[in-house]
Coordinates of C-alpha atoms in Angstrom, one line a residue:
Chain A
M10 CA 128.3 32.1 121.0
K11 CA 127.0 35.2 122.7
I12 CA 130.3 35.9 124.4
F13 CA 132.0 35.8 121.1
A14 CA 129.5 38.3 119.6
V15 CA 130.1 40.7 122.5
V16 CA 133.8 40.4 122.1
F17 CA 133.5 41.1 118.5
T18 CA 131.2 44.1 118.7
S19 CA 133.5 45.7 121.5
L20 CA 136.7 45.2 119.4
L21 CA 134.9 46.7 116.4
L22 CA 133.7 49.8 118.4
V23 CA 137.3 50.2 119.7
G24 CA 138.7 49.9 116.2
V25 CA 136.2 52.4 114.9
S26 CA 136.8 55.0 117.6
L27 CA 140.6 54.6 117.0
A28 CA 140.0 55.3 113.3
E29 CA 138.0 58.2 114.0
D30 CA 140.7 59.7 116.1
D31 CA 143.3 59.1 113.4
E32 CA 141.3 60.8 110.6
A33 CA 139.4 63.7 112.2
T34 CA 136.8 63.8 109.3
E35 CA 134.1 66.4 109.1
Q36 CA 130.7 65.3 109.4
V37 CA 128.1 67.4 107.5
E38 CA 124.6 67.1 108.6
T39 CA 122.3 65.8 105.9
I40 CA 118.5 65.6 105.6
E41 CA 118.8 61.8 106.3
D42 CA 120.0 62.5 109.6
L43 CA 117.2 64.7 110.7
I44 CA 114.3 62.5 109.3
P45 CA 114.6 59.0 110.7
E46 CA 114.6 56.2 108.4
G47 CA 111.9 53.6 108.3
T48 CA 108.7 53.7 110.1
G49 CA 110.4 53.7 113.5
Y50 CA 109.3 50.1 114.3
E51 CA 112.0 47.7 115.1
K52 CA 112.4 43.9 115.1
H53 CA 111.7 41.8 118.0
P54 CA 114.8 39.9 119.1
G55 CA 112.8 36.6 119.4
A56 CA 111.5 36.6 115.9
D57 CA 113.2 34.3 113.5
T58 CA 111.9 34.6 109.9
H59 CA 112.8 32.6 106.7
I60 CA 111.4 33.5 103.3
L61 CA 111.0 31.1 100.4
F62 CA 109.6 32.0 97.0
T63 CA 107.4 29.0 95.9
K64 CA 106.3 30.4 92.6
P65 CA 108.5 30.9 90.5
G66 CA 110.8 28.6 92.4
G67 CA 114.5 28.2 92.2
G68 CA 115.7 31.0 94.4
Y69 CA 114.6 34.6 94.5
R70 CA 112.9 35.3 91.2
L71 CA 110.1 37.4 89.8
V72 CA 108.4 36.8 86.3
S73 CA 106.4 39.6 85.0
G74 CA 102.8 39.2 84.2
Q75 CA 102.5 36.3 86.6
E76 CA 101.6 35.7 90.3
A77 CA 104.3 35.3 92.7
H78 CA 103.9 33.1 95.8
I79 CA 105.9 33.7 99.0
L80 CA 106.1 31.3 101.9
L81 CA 107.3 32.8 105.2
G82 CA 108.3 30.9 108.2
F83 CA 108.3 32.5 111.5
I84 CA 109.8 30.9 114.6
N85 CA 108.9 32.4 118.1
R86 CA 112.2 32.1 119.9
A87 CA 111.1 34.6 122.6
S88 CA 109.9 33.7 125.9
E89 CA 106.6 35.3 125.4
D90 CA 103.6 35.0 123.0
L91 CA 103.7 36.9 119.7
F92 CA 100.9 37.7 117.5
I93 CA 101.3 38.0 113.8
D94 CA 99.3 40.8 112.2
T95 CA 99.8 41.5 108.6
L96 CA 102.3 40.8 105.8
D97 CA 102.6 43.4 102.9
A98 CA 104.9 44.1 100.2
S99 CA 106.0 47.0 97.9
F100 CA 108.0 47.6 94.9
R101 CA 110.7 50.2 95.1
L102 CA 113.1 51.8 92.8
A103 CA 116.3 49.8 92.5
G104 CA 118.6 52.6 93.3
D105 CA 116.5 54.6 95.8
Y106 CA 114.7 52.5 98.3
N107 CA 112.7 55.1 99.8
S108 CA 110.7 55.8 96.5
V109 CA 107.9 53.3 96.3
I110 CA 106.7 52.4 92.8
Q111 CA 103.9 50.1 93.9
N112 CA 102.3 49.2 97.1
L113 CA 100.9 45.7 97.3
S114 CA 98.0 44.8 99.5
A115 CA 98.5 43.7 102.9
V116 CA 97.0 40.4 104.0
G117 CA 95.9 40.0 107.7
Y118 CA 96.6 36.7 109.5
N119 CA 95.9 37.5 113.3
R120 CA 97.7 34.3 114.6
K121 CA 98.9 33.7 118.0
L122 CA 102.3 31.9 118.4
S123 CA 103.4 30.6 121.7
T124 CA 107.0 30.1 122.7
G125 CA 108.9 27.8 120.5
Q126 CA 106.2 27.5 118.0
E127 CA 106.6 28.1 114.3
A128 CA 104.0 29.3 111.7
S129 CA 104.1 29.4 107.9
L130 CA 102.5 32.3 106.1
F131 CA 101.5 32.4 102.6
Y132 CA 101.5 35.7 100.6
Q133 CA 100.9 36.3 96.8
F134 CA 100.9 39.2 94.6
H135 CA 100.7 39.9 90.9
V136 CA 103.8 41.3 89.0
D137 CA 102.6 43.7 86.4
N138 CA 103.9 43.4 82.9
V139 CA 105.4 46.9 83.2
F140 CA 108.2 45.6 85.3
S141 CA 109.3 43.2 82.6
G142 CA 113.1 43.2 82.3
M143 CA 113.8 45.9 84.8
P144 CA 115.5 45.6 88.1
V145 CA 113.2 46.3 91.0
G146 CA 113.4 46.5 94.8
L147 CA 111.0 44.3 96.6
E148 CA 110.4 44.9 100.2
V149 CA 108.2 42.3 102.2
S150 CA 107.5 43.5 105.6
L151 CA 105.8 41.6 108.5
M152 CA 104.0 43.4 111.3
Y153 CA 103.5 41.6 114.5
H154 CA 103.0 42.5 118.3
D155 CA 103.8 41.1 121.5
S156 CA 101.4 40.5 124.6
E157 CA 101.9 44.0 125.9
G158 CA 100.7 45.4 122.6
K159 CA 104.0 46.8 121.3
V160 CA 104.1 46.7 117.5
Y161 CA 107.0 45.4 115.6
R162 CA 107.7 45.6 112.0
E163 CA 110.4 43.7 110.1
A164 CA 111.5 43.7 106.6
V165 CA 111.7 39.9 106.0
F166 CA 112.8 40.4 102.5
N167 CA 114.5 43.6 101.1
S168 CA 116.6 43.4 98.1
T169 CA 116.7 44.1 94.3
L170 CA 115.5 41.6 91.9
T171 CA 115.6 41.7 88.0
V172 CA 112.1 40.8 86.8
E173 CA 112.2 38.2 84.1
E174 CA 110.1 37.9 81.0
P175 CA 107.7 35.1 80.9
E176 CA 108.1 32.2 78.5
V177 CA 105.5 32.8 76.0
S178 CA 104.1 29.8 74.1
F179 CA 101.4 31.5 72.2
D180 CA 101.1 35.2 71.7
A181 CA 97.9 36.3 70.3
E182 CA 99.5 39.6 69.0
T183 CA 102.1 37.9 66.9
F184 CA 99.7 35.3 65.7
F185 CA 97.3 37.8 64.3
L186 CA 100.3 39.8 62.9
Y187 CA 101.1 36.7 60.9
V188 CA 97.5 36.2 59.8
F189 CA 97.4 40.0 58.7
L190 CA 100.6 39.6 56.7
A191 CA 99.4 36.4 55.0
A192 CA 96.1 38.3 54.1
A193 CA 98.2 41.2 52.8
I194 CA 100.3 39.0 50.6
V195 CA 97.3 37.1 49.3
L196 CA 95.5 40.4 48.5
G197 CA 98.6 41.7 46.7
A198 CA 98.8 38.5 44.6
V199 CA 95.1 38.8 43.7
L200 CA 95.4 42.5 42.7
L201 CA 98.5 41.5 40.6
L202 CA 96.6 38.8 38.8
Q203 CA 93.8 41.2 38.2
C204 CA 96.1 43.6 36.6
V205 CA 97.7 41.0 34.3
S206 CA 94.3 39.6 33.3
R207 CA 93.0 43.0 32.5
N208 CA 95.6 43.6 30.0
K209 CA 94.5 40.4 28.1
K210 CA 90.9 41.3 28.1
P211 CA 90.3 43.7 25.3
S212 CA 91.1 41.3 22.5
G213 CA 88.6 39.9 20.2
R214 CA 85.3 39.8 22.0
T215 CA 82.7 40.2 19.1
E216 CA 79.1 40.3 19.8
T217 CA 77.2 37.5 18.3
G218 CA 73.4 37.4 18.1
T219 CA 71.2 34.5 19.0
K220 CA 72.0 31.4 16.9
D221 CA 69.5 29.3 15.3
G222 CA 69.6 26.4 17.8
D223 CA 69.2 28.4 21.0
V224 CA 65.6 29.1 20.8
D225 CA 63.1 26.7 22.5
Y226 CA 60.1 26.3 20.2
A227 CA 58.5 23.6 22.5
W228 CA 56.1 26.1 24.0
L229 CA 54.5 27.2 20.7
P230 CA 51.4 25.2 19.9
S231 CA 52.0 22.9 17.0
T232 CA 49.5 24.8 14.8
V233 CA 51.6 28.0 14.8
L234 CA 54.9 26.1 14.3
K235 CA 53.3 24.6 11.0
Q236 CA 52.8 28.1 9.8
G237 CA 56.3 29.2 9.1
T238 CA 59.9 28.1 9.9
P239 CA 62.3 30.7 11.1
K240 CA 64.3 30.4 8.0
S241 CA 61.3 31.2 5.7
T242 CA 60.4 34.2 7.9
R243 CA 64.0 35.4 7.6
Q244 CA 63.8 34.9 4.0
K245 CA 60.5 36.8 3.8
K246 CA 62.2 39.7 5.8
N247 CA 65.1 39.8 3.6
K248 CA 62.8 39.9 0.6
S249 CA 60.7 42.7 2.1
E250 CA 63.9 44.8 2.6
Chain B
M24 CA 144.0 49.8 114.4
R25 CA 144.0 47.3 111.6
L26 CA 145.0 44.6 113.8
F27 CA 141.9 45.3 116.0
V28 CA 139.7 44.9 112.9
L29 CA 141.5 41.6 112.0
L30 CA 140.9 40.3 115.4
A31 CA 137.2 41.3 115.4
C32 CA 136.8 39.4 112.0
V33 CA 138.3 36.3 113.5
C34 CA 136.1 36.4 116.4
F35 CA 133.0 36.9 114.2
T36 CA 133.8 34.0 112.0
Y37 CA 134.4 31.8 115.1
A38 CA 131.0 33.0 116.5
E39 CA 129.3 32.1 113.3
E40 CA 130.5 28.5 113.3
Q41 CA 129.2 27.9 116.8
K42 CA 125.5 28.1 115.3
L43 CA 124.1 24.6 115.4
P44 CA 122.6 23.3 112.1
E45 CA 119.0 22.7 112.6
A46 CA 116.0 21.8 110.2
R47 CA 113.4 24.4 109.5
L48 CA 110.1 23.3 107.9
L49 CA 107.9 25.7 105.9
S50 CA 104.5 24.2 105.4
L51 CA 101.9 25.1 102.8
K52 CA 98.2 24.1 102.9
K53 CA 96.3 24.8 99.8
V54 CA 92.7 24.1 98.7
L55 CA 92.8 23.2 95.1
N56 CA 89.2 23.5 94.1
R57 CA 88.0 26.6 92.4
Y58 CA 84.5 25.9 93.6
L59 CA 83.5 24.3 96.9
V60 CA 80.3 22.4 96.5
E61 CA 78.3 20.5 99.0
N62 CA 78.7 16.7 98.7
R63 CA 81.4 17.2 96.1
D64 CA 85.1 16.5 96.5
V65 CA 87.4 19.2 97.9
S66 CA 91.1 18.5 97.2
V67 CA 93.5 19.8 99.9
D68 CA 97.3 19.8 99.3
Y69 CA 100.0 20.1 101.8
E70 CA 103.6 20.8 100.9
L71 CA 106.5 20.8 103.3
F72 CA 109.8 22.5 102.5
N73 CA 113.0 22.0 104.5
V74 CA 115.0 25.3 104.2
G75 CA 117.2 24.5 107.3
D76 CA 120.6 23.0 107.4
A77 CA 119.8 19.7 108.9
P78 CA 117.3 17.1 108.0
A79 CA 114.0 17.1 109.8
L80 CA 113.2 14.0 111.6
N81 CA 110.1 12.2 112.7
V82 CA 107.8 14.6 110.8
K83 CA 104.2 14.3 111.6
L84 CA 101.4 16.2 109.9
T85 CA 98.0 16.3 111.5
D86 CA 95.1 18.2 110.3
R87 CA 92.3 18.7 112.9
T88 CA 90.4 21.2 111.1
F89 CA 87.8 19.0 109.3
P90 CA 85.3 17.8 111.9
P91 CA 84.0 14.3 110.9
S92 CA 80.4 15.6 111.5
D93 CA 80.8 18.0 108.7
F94 CA 83.5 16.4 106.3
D95 CA 83.8 12.8 105.2
V96 CA 87.4 11.9 104.1
V97 CA 87.1 10.4 100.6
S98 CA 90.8 9.7 100.0
G99 CA 94.1 10.3 101.7
S100 CA 94.2 10.7 105.5
L101 CA 94.2 13.6 107.8
D102 CA 97.5 12.4 109.3
A103 CA 100.8 11.9 107.4
K104 CA 104.3 10.7 108.6
F105 CA 107.6 11.4 107.1
E106 CA 110.6 9.8 108.7
K107 CA 113.1 12.2 107.2
I108 CA 113.0 15.4 105.1
L109 CA 116.5 16.2 103.9
P110 CA 117.6 19.9 103.8
G111 CA 116.6 21.5 100.7
A112 CA 114.0 18.8 99.9
N113 CA 110.3 19.0 99.8
V114 CA 107.5 16.7 100.3
S115 CA 103.7 16.9 99.5
H116 CA 100.7 15.1 100.9
S117 CA 97.1 15.3 99.5
L118 CA 93.7 14.7 101.0
V119 CA 90.2 14.7 99.4
V120 CA 87.4 15.6 101.7
R121 CA 83.8 16.0 101.0
P122 CA 81.6 18.5 103.0
N123 CA 78.2 17.4 103.7
K124 CA 76.9 20.8 104.6
Y125 CA 76.9 24.2 102.8
G126 CA 77.8 27.6 104.1
L127 CA 80.8 29.4 105.1
F128 CA 83.8 27.5 106.3
N129 CA 87.1 28.7 107.7
F130 CA 90.0 26.6 106.5
T131 CA 92.5 27.0 109.2
S132 CA 96.1 25.6 109.6
A133 CA 97.1 22.0 110.2
E134 CA 99.9 21.1 112.6
V135 CA 103.3 19.8 111.8
T136 CA 105.6 18.5 114.5
Y137 CA 109.2 17.5 113.8
R138 CA 112.5 17.0 115.5
I139 CA 114.9 19.8 114.4
S140 CA 118.1 17.8 114.4
E141 CA 119.6 14.4 115.2
D142 CA 121.2 15.7 118.3
S143 CA 118.4 17.6 119.7
T144 CA 115.2 16.1 121.3
E145 CA 113.4 19.3 120.8
E146 CA 110.0 18.8 119.0
R147 CA 109.0 21.9 117.2
I148 CA 105.5 22.6 116.6
S149 CA 104.8 24.2 113.3
F150 CA 101.5 25.5 111.8
T151 CA 100.9 25.5 108.1
T152 CA 99.3 28.3 106.2
E153 CA 95.7 29.1 106.4
P154 CA 93.8 28.8 103.1
G155 CA 91.2 31.2 104.6
Q156 CA 87.5 31.4 104.4
G157 CA 85.5 29.8 101.7
G158 CA 81.9 29.5 100.8
I159 CA 80.5 25.9 100.3
M160 CA 77.8 26.4 97.8
P161 CA 74.7 24.2 97.9
E162 CA 74.5 21.3 95.4
V163 CA 71.4 22.5 93.8
E164 CA 72.9 25.9 92.8
Y165 CA 76.1 24.2 91.5
E166 CA 74.0 21.9 89.3
R167 CA 72.1 24.7 87.8
R168 CA 75.1 26.8 87.1
F169 CA 77.8 24.4 86.1
S170 CA 77.0 21.0 84.9
P171 CA 76.9 20.7 81.0
H172 CA 73.8 18.8 80.9
Y173 CA 74.8 17.0 77.8
L174 CA 72.3 14.3 78.3
D175 CA 69.4 16.6 79.0
W176 CA 70.1 18.4 75.7
A177 CA 70.5 15.1 73.9
V178 CA 67.0 14.0 75.2
F179 CA 65.5 17.3 74.3
A180 CA 66.9 17.1 70.8
L181 CA 65.6 13.6 70.5
V182 CA 62.1 14.4 71.6
S183 CA 61.9 17.6 69.5
M184 CA 63.2 16.0 66.4
P185 CA 59.9 14.2 65.5
S186 CA 57.9 17.2 65.8
I187 CA 60.1 19.1 63.3
L188 CA 61.1 16.2 61.0
L189 CA 57.9 14.6 60.5
P190 CA 56.0 17.5 59.0
Y191 CA 59.0 18.5 57.0
F192 CA 59.3 15.0 55.6
L193 CA 55.6 14.9 54.7
Y194 CA 55.8 18.3 53.1
H195 CA 58.9 17.4 51.1
S196 CA 57.7 14.1 49.9
S197 CA 54.6 15.8 48.5
K198 CA 56.5 18.7 47.1
S199 CA 59.2 16.5 45.4
R200 CA 56.4 14.3 44.0
Y201 CA 54.8 17.2 42.3
E202 CA 58.0 18.9 41.2
G203 CA 59.1 15.7 39.7
L204 CA 55.9 15.5 37.7
V205 CA 56.8 18.8 36.2
K206 CA 60.2 18.0 35.4
S207 CA 59.5 14.7 33.9
K208 CA 57.0 16.4 31.5
A209 CA 59.4 19.1 30.6
K210 CA 61.8 16.5 29.4
Chain C
M24 CA 18.3 20.8 34.0
S25 CA 19.8 24.3 34.3
G26 CA 18.0 24.9 37.7
V27 CA 19.6 21.7 39.1
S28 CA 23.0 22.7 37.7
K29 CA 22.7 26.1 39.1
A30 CA 21.8 24.7 42.5
K31 CA 24.6 22.5 42.3
K32 CA 26.8 25.3 41.5
L33 CA 25.6 27.5 44.3
T34 CA 26.5 24.6 46.7
R35 CA 29.7 24.2 44.9
E36 CA 30.4 27.8 45.3
D37 CA 29.7 27.6 48.9
E38 CA 32.1 24.8 49.1
L39 CA 34.7 26.7 47.3
L40 CA 34.2 29.7 49.3
Q41 CA 34.6 27.6 52.3
Q42 CA 37.8 26.1 51.0
F43 CA 39.3 29.5 50.3
S44 CA 38.2 31.2 53.4
N45 CA 40.3 31.8 56.4
N46 CA 38.2 29.4 58.6
V47 CA 40.0 26.2 59.3
T48 CA 38.2 23.0 59.3
A49 CA 37.6 21.2 62.6
R50 CA 40.1 18.4 61.7
N51 CA 42.8 20.8 60.7
S52 CA 42.2 22.8 63.9
A53 CA 42.6 19.6 66.0
T54 CA 45.8 18.8 64.2
F55 CA 47.1 22.4 65.0
Y56 CA 46.1 22.4 68.6
G57 CA 47.5 19.0 69.3
N58 CA 50.9 19.8 67.7
A59 CA 51.0 23.1 69.5
A60 CA 50.3 21.4 72.8
I61 CA 53.1 19.0 72.4
V62 CA 55.7 21.5 71.2
A63 CA 54.7 23.9 74.0
I64 CA 55.2 21.1 76.6
L65 CA 58.7 20.2 75.3
P66 CA 60.7 23.1 76.8
I67 CA 59.5 22.1 80.2
W68 CA 61.9 19.3 80.2
L69 CA 64.8 21.6 79.5
F70 CA 63.8 23.9 82.3
Y71 CA 63.2 21.2 84.7
R72 CA 66.6 19.6 84.2
I73 CA 68.8 22.5 83.4
Q74 CA 67.3 25.4 85.2
Q75 CA 66.3 23.1 88.1
L76 CA 62.7 24.3 88.1
D77 CA 60.8 21.9 90.2
L78 CA 57.9 20.3 88.5
V79 CA 55.4 20.0 91.3
S80 CA 55.8 23.2 92.9
N81 CA 55.6 25.1 89.6
A82 CA 52.9 23.2 88.1
I83 CA 50.5 26.1 87.9
L84 CA 53.2 28.3 86.2
F85 CA 53.9 25.5 83.7
T86 CA 50.2 24.9 82.8
A87 CA 49.5 28.5 82.4
V88 CA 52.4 29.3 80.2
S89 CA 51.9 26.1 78.1
A90 CA 48.2 27.0 77.5
V91 CA 49.1 30.5 76.3
S92 CA 51.9 29.2 74.2
T93 CA 49.7 26.5 72.7
Y94 CA 47.2 29.0 71.7
L95 CA 49.6 31.4 70.2
L96 CA 51.3 28.6 68.4
A97 CA 48.1 27.2 66.9
M98 CA 47.2 30.7 65.7
A99 CA 50.6 31.0 64.0
Y100 CA 50.1 27.6 62.3
A101 CA 46.7 28.6 60.9
R102 CA 48.0 32.0 59.7
V103 CA 51.2 30.6 58.0
Q104 CA 49.2 27.8 56.6
F105 CA 46.8 30.2 55.0
V106 CA 49.5 32.2 53.4
T107 CA 51.5 29.2 52.3
K108 CA 48.5 27.6 50.8
H109 CA 47.7 30.2 48.4
K110 CA 51.4 30.3 47.2
L111 CA 51.7 26.6 46.9
A112 CA 48.4 26.4 44.9
Q113 CA 49.7 28.6 42.3
K114 CA 53.0 26.7 42.2
R115 CA 51.3 23.4 41.9
E116 CA 48.8 24.2 39.3
Q117 CA 50.8 22.9 36.4
A118 CA 51.7 19.7 38.1
I119 CA 48.2 19.0 39.1
N120 CA 47.0 19.7 35.7
R121 CA 49.3 17.1 34.4
E122 CA 48.3 14.7 37.1
V123 CA 44.7 15.0 36.5
A124 CA 45.3 14.6 32.7
L125 CA 47.2 11.4 33.3
E126 CA 44.4 10.2 35.5
F127 CA 41.8 10.8 32.8
G128 CA 44.0 9.4 30.1
D129 CA 42.4 9.4 26.8
R130 CA 38.8 9.8 28.1
K131 CA 36.8 12.7 26.9
V132 CA 35.8 14.8 29.8
S133 CA 34.1 18.0 29.9
R134 CA 36.1 21.1 30.7
D135 CA 34.0 21.9 33.8
E136 CA 34.5 18.6 35.3
R137 CA 38.2 18.6 34.6
D138 CA 38.6 22.2 36.1
E139 CA 36.6 21.1 39.1
R140 CA 38.7 18.1 39.6
V141 CA 42.0 20.1 39.2
L142 CA 40.7 22.7 41.7
C143 CA 39.7 20.2 44.1
R144 CA 42.9 18.4 44.0
K145 CA 44.9 21.5 44.0
N146 CA 43.2 22.7 47.1
E147 CA 43.7 19.4 48.8
V148 CA 47.4 19.2 47.9
A149 CA 48.0 22.8 48.8
Q150 CA 46.2 22.4 52.1
Y151 CA 48.2 19.3 53.0
E152 CA 51.6 20.7 52.1
A153 CA 50.8 24.1 53.7
T154 CA 49.7 22.5 57.0
H155 CA 52.9 20.3 57.2
Y156 CA 55.1 23.3 56.2
S157 CA 53.5 25.6 58.7
I158 CA 53.9 23.1 61.5
F159 CA 57.5 22.4 60.5
Y160 CA 58.5 26.1 60.2
N161 CA 56.8 27.3 63.2
N162 CA 58.1 24.4 65.4
S163 CA 61.7 25.1 64.3
V164 CA 61.4 28.8 65.0
F165 CA 59.8 28.4 68.2
L166 CA 62.2 25.8 69.5
S167 CA 65.2 27.8 68.4
L168 CA 63.9 30.8 70.0
V169 CA 63.2 29.1 73.3
V170 CA 66.7 27.8 73.4
F171 CA 68.2 31.1 72.5
L172 CA 66.2 33.2 74.8
G173 CA 66.1 30.8 77.7
F174 CA 69.8 29.6 77.7
Y175 CA 71.6 32.5 76.3
L176 CA 69.8 35.9 76.8
F177 CA 67.9 35.3 79.9
R178 CA 70.5 32.7 81.2
S179 CA 71.2 34.7 84.4
L180 CA 67.6 35.5 85.4
A181 CA 65.6 33.5 88.0
P182 CA 64.4 30.3 86.6
G183 CA 60.7 30.9 86.9
L184 CA 61.0 34.4 85.2
N185 CA 63.4 32.9 82.7
Y186 CA 60.7 30.2 81.7
I187 CA 57.9 32.9 81.4
L188 CA 59.9 35.2 79.3
S189 CA 61.6 32.6 77.0
V190 CA 58.6 30.4 76.3
G191 CA 56.0 33.0 76.3
G192 CA 58.2 35.4 74.4
S193 CA 59.1 32.7 71.8
A194 CA 55.4 31.9 71.3
G195 CA 54.6 35.6 71.0
L196 CA 57.4 36.2 68.6
V197 CA 56.3 33.2 66.4
A198 CA 52.7 34.4 66.4
F199 CA 54.0 37.9 65.5
L200 CA 56.2 36.6 62.6
S201 CA 53.2 34.7 61.2
T202 CA 51.4 37.9 60.7
G203 CA 54.1 39.3 58.5
K204 CA 54.0 37.5 55.2

């Protein structure tokens, strides 16, 4: 397999050089050429990584407002020991990978892997609600070093994902919105009814005095009661007037 | 020039095909408890994902991180065996242990060994994820903070009811007797 | 005859004074202290089981706080009883008049004797009802305060401090409230 790889690369180089000779294009020096890309760390040839999103599952997906869980497998195919240091992630702008939107905290592992051994690393982070619906570049990078102390950094995941919206079963905001609307409707109905009933009110409410049967004479001692009945007193009063 | 590129592509694809299919297991070890309490069950969950191209054979999961002096196995076992895990499939294994001491405990990885393909005899040693350090709290503190104590409240209510209801009943009976007298006369 | 009746009235006056004074009779006092002691001990069960306050090691704390709460509760009982007694006496006057009238029936009794009987009975009933009402009211307030203070407000404090503050505080508050009306 390696022989074929060598053949392929050599052929490609030859092809490219031939192409360049054919089309003598001008190369303008840009800023990107002066400032090196990345941190300057490279990947160890013996490191074989594989990333899996366990939450939310089903491929490479991110759901806003929820935690995302990543499982990273690392096989040490080199002939020396490798030491895994940290795993960190960052959200970048979908178009421009060099502008970081959010740096997520790094988790340290400090694990030693001998030749041929494999380790699984777990990493989790929270996807903020801000990212809901927008495409975002996620870069997960692993830092490790070898027995000589040389540090390596590898972007185990580096691509653009569109953050999905969560499936909401119960939203407090909309619930209380409905409650408020219901209350407003009820209030409106009550006010309406009041207006209607107010129009009916000023009709025939004559003031009547106390009638004969309403008064309780039980508290008066019997002697006083014998003196005069209310009718007689009224007659007396009428007579006096 | 184009011919060269075409040749290069052919070589590349040929080179790709030569890569042998092999299994690759990603293993996750999780402690499901929110609180770790002395003498109370702690649930540990293991999940193995095969993200390779070939089935993983003779998979053995061994957890040597719970010394028998400090942990009793309540259910499940510290070892698990899976004959075959197909590519794209995942399996899980659970274990319930009970710590008999309190203090800080570092949950480290369990070990998984598997054969990467049918043709190869290579047994790969794979380590699961580490849940990390956890504090096992003493039982007394857990009791005080978390149990609902329904029985205790019920007993308290039962015992305090006489001291409240009895005087009220006596007061009420006398009061209603006299008020009844007033009402009956008024009628 | 008048001398004897005067003497009788004096002692009667003394008796009446005694009845209307603030001093509680020995029997009443015993009732109060007994009830107060029982109620002051009740929260100990709660703190022992829920706050995990060990009985034996904190025995001194328990007895001290219980003693103080007992005293404060008994004081509260006496005060509330005194206030309620007068209110109740006024309320029950009519009913007792009727009751005494029913007792005597058609017999001709002197006004003095009837009034005396009414007064006596009124006092008795008012005392009885006021005692029980006072115990009921103070117990409920005390126990609810203990539960509220001990298991909501001071929940996060150390158990010993929690016990002192909630039980002592509730007893103090109950005593304080009793001085109000």
